[in-house]
């Protein structure tokens, strides 16, 4: 007897289609798919085989809606930030074993944070994980009054009630970058900062602290910068006219550092022979073979695990303090090809 045909092409298979294929009732298929008692081993295998043949997959979200749970973690991320892409991958890896799915909503030049968050609220997310949020504290407090909120990669001073913070020790990362350059013999080290971006103030402070500790406070110099390649390029163009030029640059992040590298390459200024460059994040961009950027690495996997853990803990009611809490993860210096000792100085 030829096999019973599946659903029409282009139509998502249903329980009824599986039942028709397997020659059993819809109720019996439902029992098998729920893993409930009431179906023999042979019948169970026949139903599962029919489901595989026609490509049936249980609709997890529909099932959760019926149970008044979404088990969704909403993640707001910056579409243009490679570091956020790495974090999102880590969130997926941590959420699935905990029994949660992930809903993503991007912040882009044409889509602000409020729009991104409203979309996640519309998806009935049970908690929000905000990557590098720039929203004012009042807005974060407003969200935390509705559902658990975890802020990743942004220090909140003062703390916002109900908002958990998971971040890297940005000041320590900047100190590590300066310590590395000084150990190579550099003394004229400038910092291209991140403006008002999350983490920028801590990285500026870490840079100045390290320069002072090495007795180089009078040589400390902070240039206006930002998060993007264009910001780094603009700052680097300003350095081209310096005489003498600094021997090393600590950029706010890897994107900013990449703009610096591009500007120096176009001006035929050798990196690292004439000037060394350090980034921050250890994003995929820094790891590209033709970039090979010395950078301060953030422990993406640990940050994501902690963020998901705090979000799930709040949802499941683990007794976490109502005032929120902060967890700080240590950074690590990753030395690649853009730093060497200063030539001829």
Coordinates of C-alpha atoms in Angstrom, one line a residue, residues 5-270:
X5 CA 0.5 11.6 1.4
X6 CA 1.5 14.5 3.7
X7 CA 0.1 18.0 3.7
X8 CA -0.1 20.1 0.5
X9 CA 3.2 21.7 -0.5
X10 CA 3.9 25.0 1.4
X11 CA 1.6 24.2 4.2
X12 CA 3.0 23.6 7.7
X13 CA 2.3 20.0 8.8
X14 CA -0.3 19.7 11.7
X15 CA -1.2 17.0 14.2
X16 CA -4.0 16.0 11.9
X17 CA -1.5 15.4 9.1
X18 CA 0.6 13.2 11.3
X19 CA -2.4 11.3 12.4
X20 CA -3.5 10.7 8.8
X21 CA 0.1 9.6 7.9
X22 CA 0.3 7.2 10.8
X23 CA -3.2 5.9 10.6
X24 CA -4.1 6.9 14.2
X25 CA -6.3 9.5 15.9
X26 CA -5.3 13.1 16.5
X27 CA -5.7 12.5 20.2
X28 CA -3.2 9.6 20.1
X29 CA -0.7 11.8 18.2
X30 CA -1.1 14.5 20.8
X31 CA -0.3 12.0 23.6
X32 CA 2.9 10.9 21.8
X33 CA 4.0 14.5 21.1
X34 CA 3.5 15.5 24.8
X35 CA 5.4 12.4 26.0
X36 CA 2.3 11.4 28.0
X37 CA 1.2 7.9 29.0
X38 CA -1.3 6.1 26.9
X39 CA 0.5 5.0 23.7
X40 CA 2.3 1.7 23.2
X41 CA 6.0 1.6 22.1
X42 CA 5.1 0.4 18.6
X43 CA 2.5 3.1 18.1
X44 CA 4.7 5.8 19.5
X45 CA 7.5 4.9 17.1
X46 CA 5.0 4.8 14.2
X47 CA 3.8 8.3 15.1
X48 CA 7.3 9.7 15.5
X49 CA 8.3 8.2 12.1
X50 CA 5.3 9.8 10.4
X51 CA 6.2 13.1 11.9
X52 CA 9.7 12.9 10.6
X53 CA 8.6 11.9 7.2
X54 CA 6.3 14.9 6.7
X55 CA 8.5 17.4 8.6
X56 CA 6.2 18.0 11.6
X57 CA 7.6 20.0 14.4
X58 CA 5.7 20.9 17.6
X59 CA 4.8 24.6 17.9
X60 CA 6.6 25.3 21.2
X61 CA 5.4 28.9 21.3
X62 CA 1.8 28.0 20.9
X63 CA 2.1 25.4 23.7
X64 CA 3.6 28.0 26.0
X65 CA 0.9 30.5 25.1
X66 CA -1.7 28.0 26.2
X67 CA 0.1 27.6 29.5
X68 CA 0.3 31.4 30.0
X69 CA 4.1 31.2 29.9
X70 CA 6.3 32.4 27.0
X71 CA 9.7 31.2 28.4
X72 CA 11.2 33.9 26.2
X73 CA 14.2 36.0 27.1
X74 CA 14.2 39.3 25.1
X75 CA 17.6 40.5 24.0
X76 CA 18.2 44.1 22.8
X77 CA 21.4 44.4 20.9
X78 CA 23.2 46.8 18.6
X79 CA 23.0 45.7 15.0
X80 CA 26.3 47.4 14.1
X81 CA 28.4 46.1 17.1
X82 CA 30.4 42.9 16.4
X83 CA 30.9 42.4 20.2
X84 CA 27.1 42.3 20.6
X85 CA 26.9 39.5 18.0
X86 CA 29.3 37.5 20.1
X87 CA 27.2 38.1 23.2
X88 CA 24.0 37.1 21.4
X89 CA 25.6 33.7 20.5
X90 CA 26.6 33.3 24.1
X91 CA 23.0 34.1 25.3
X92 CA 21.6 31.4 23.0
X93 CA 24.1 28.8 24.3
X94 CA 23.1 29.6 27.9
X95 CA 19.4 30.0 27.5
X96 CA 18.5 26.8 25.7
X97 CA 19.8 24.4 28.4
X98 CA 17.8 26.5 30.9
X99 CA 14.7 25.8 29.0
X100 CA 14.2 29.3 27.5
X101 CA 14.1 30.6 24.0
X102 CA 15.5 33.9 22.8
X103 CA 13.7 36.8 21.1
X104 CA 16.0 39.4 19.4
X105 CA 15.4 43.0 18.8
X106 CA 18.0 45.2 17.1
X107 CA 19.0 48.8 17.7
X108 CA 20.0 50.4 14.4
X109 CA 20.4 54.0 13.1
X110 CA 16.7 53.9 12.0
X111 CA 15.5 52.0 15.1
X112 CA 16.0 53.4 18.6
X113 CA 16.2 51.5 21.9
X114 CA 12.6 52.3 22.9
X115 CA 11.3 50.7 19.7
X116 CA 13.5 47.7 20.2
X117 CA 12.3 47.1 23.7
X118 CA 8.6 47.7 22.9
X119 CA 8.9 45.0 20.3
X120 CA 10.2 42.5 22.9
X121 CA 7.4 43.5 25.3
X122 CA 4.9 42.8 22.6
X123 CA 6.4 39.3 22.2
X124 CA 5.5 38.6 25.9
X125 CA 9.1 38.1 27.0
X126 CA 9.5 37.1 30.6
X127 CA 12.8 39.1 31.1
X128 CA 14.9 41.6 29.2
X129 CA 18.7 41.3 28.6
X130 CA 19.9 44.7 27.4
X131 CA 23.3 44.7 25.7
X132 CA 25.0 48.1 26.3
X133 CA 21.8 50.0 26.9
X134 CA 22.0 53.8 26.7
X135 CA 18.5 54.5 28.0
X136 CA 18.4 56.8 31.1
X137 CA 18.1 55.3 34.5
X138 CA 14.5 56.3 34.8
X139 CA 13.5 54.3 31.7
X140 CA 15.4 51.3 33.1
X141 CA 13.5 51.6 36.4
X142 CA 10.2 51.8 34.5
X143 CA 11.0 48.6 32.7
X144 CA 12.2 46.8 35.8
X145 CA 8.8 47.6 37.4
X146 CA 7.2 45.5 34.7
X147 CA 9.6 42.5 34.4
X148 CA 13.2 41.4 35.3
X149 CA 15.9 43.5 33.5
X150 CA 19.6 42.6 33.2
X151 CA 22.0 45.3 31.9
X152 CA 25.1 43.9 30.2
X153 CA 28.3 45.9 29.7
X154 CA 27.0 49.1 31.4
X155 CA 27.8 50.3 34.9
X156 CA 24.8 51.9 36.6
X157 CA 25.7 54.5 39.2
X158 CA 23.7 54.8 41.3
X159 CA 22.2 51.4 41.1
X160 CA 18.7 51.2 39.5
X161 CA 16.2 49.2 41.7
X162 CA 15.3 45.9 40.2
X163 CA 18.0 46.0 37.5
X164 CA 20.8 43.5 37.6
X165 CA 24.1 44.5 36.0
X166 CA 26.7 42.1 34.4
X167 CA 29.8 43.9 33.1
X168 CA 33.5 43.7 32.5
X169 CA 35.9 45.6 34.7
X170 CA 36.5 48.2 31.9
X171 CA 38.9 50.3 34.0
X172 CA 41.1 47.2 34.6
X173 CA 41.1 46.4 30.9
X174 CA 42.4 49.9 30.0
X175 CA 45.1 49.5 32.7
X176 CA 46.1 46.2 31.2
X177 CA 46.5 47.8 27.8
X178 CA 48.7 50.7 29.1
X179 CA 50.8 48.2 31.2
X180 CA 51.4 46.2 28.1
X181 CA 52.5 49.1 26.1
X182 CA 54.7 50.5 28.9
X183 CA 56.4 47.1 29.2
X184 CA 57.3 47.3 25.5
X185 CA 59.0 50.7 26.2
X186 CA 56.2 53.1 25.1
X187 CA 55.8 56.4 27.0
X188 CA 53.8 58.6 24.6
X189 CA 50.5 56.7 24.7
X190 CA 47.2 58.4 23.7
X191 CA 43.7 57.1 24.4
X192 CA 40.8 57.6 21.8
X193 CA 37.8 57.5 24.0
X194 CA 34.2 56.4 23.5
X195 CA 32.4 59.6 24.4
X196 CA 29.2 58.8 26.3
X197 CA 29.1 55.1 25.3
X198 CA 28.6 52.5 28.0
X199 CA 32.0 51.7 29.6
X200 CA 33.7 54.8 28.2
X201 CA 34.1 56.6 31.5
X202 CA 35.6 53.6 33.2
X203 CA 38.1 53.0 30.3
X204 CA 39.2 56.7 30.5
X205 CA 39.7 56.4 34.2
X206 CA 41.6 53.2 33.8
X207 CA 43.9 54.7 31.2
X208 CA 44.7 57.8 33.4
X209 CA 45.2 55.7 36.5
X210 CA 47.7 53.5 34.6
X211 CA 49.6 56.4 33.1
X212 CA 49.9 58.1 36.5
X213 CA 51.1 54.8 38.1
X214 CA 53.9 54.6 35.6
X215 CA 54.9 58.2 36.2
X216 CA 53.5 59.3 32.8
X217 CA 50.6 61.4 34.0
X218 CA 52.0 64.5 32.3
X219 CA 51.9 62.7 29.0
X220 CA 48.4 61.4 29.3
X221 CA 46.2 62.5 26.4
X222 CA 42.6 61.6 25.8
X223 CA 41.2 62.3 22.3
X224 CA 37.5 62.5 21.4
X225 CA 36.4 59.3 19.7
X226 CA 33.4 57.0 19.7
X227 CA 32.2 53.5 18.9
X228 CA 32.7 53.3 15.1
X229 CA 35.4 53.0 12.5
X230 CA 34.6 56.5 11.4
X231 CA 35.2 57.8 14.9
X232 CA 38.6 56.1 15.1
X233 CA 39.6 57.3 11.6
X234 CA 38.8 60.9 12.5
X235 CA 40.9 60.8 15.7
X236 CA 43.7 59.1 13.8
X237 CA 43.7 61.8 11.1
X238 CA 44.3 64.4 13.9
X239 CA 47.4 62.4 15.0
X240 CA 49.0 62.4 11.6
X241 CA 50.0 66.1 12.0
X242 CA 51.6 65.6 15.4
X243 CA 55.4 66.0 15.5
X244 CA 56.5 63.9 17.1
X245 CA 53.6 61.5 16.9
X246 CA 52.7 59.3 19.9
X247 CA 54.1 55.8 19.7
X248 CA 51.0 54.0 20.8
X249 CA 47.2 54.3 20.7
X250 CA 44.6 52.7 23.0
X251 CA 41.3 52.8 21.2
X252 CA 37.9 52.6 22.9
X253 CA 36.9 49.4 21.1
X254 CA 37.9 47.2 18.2
X255 CA 35.8 49.1 15.7
X256 CA 37.4 52.4 16.7
X257 CA 40.8 50.7 16.5
X258 CA 40.1 49.4 13.0
X259 CA 39.3 52.9 11.8
X260 CA 42.7 54.0 13.3
X261 CA 44.5 51.1 11.4
X262 CA 42.8 52.0 8.1
X263 CA 43.8 55.7 8.4
X264 CA 47.4 54.9 9.2
X265 CA 47.5 52.4 6.4
X266 CA 46.3 55.0 3.9
X267 CA 48.8 57.5 5.2
X268 CA 51.6 54.9 4.9
X269 CA 52.2 55.0 8.7
X270 CA 53.5 51.6 9.6

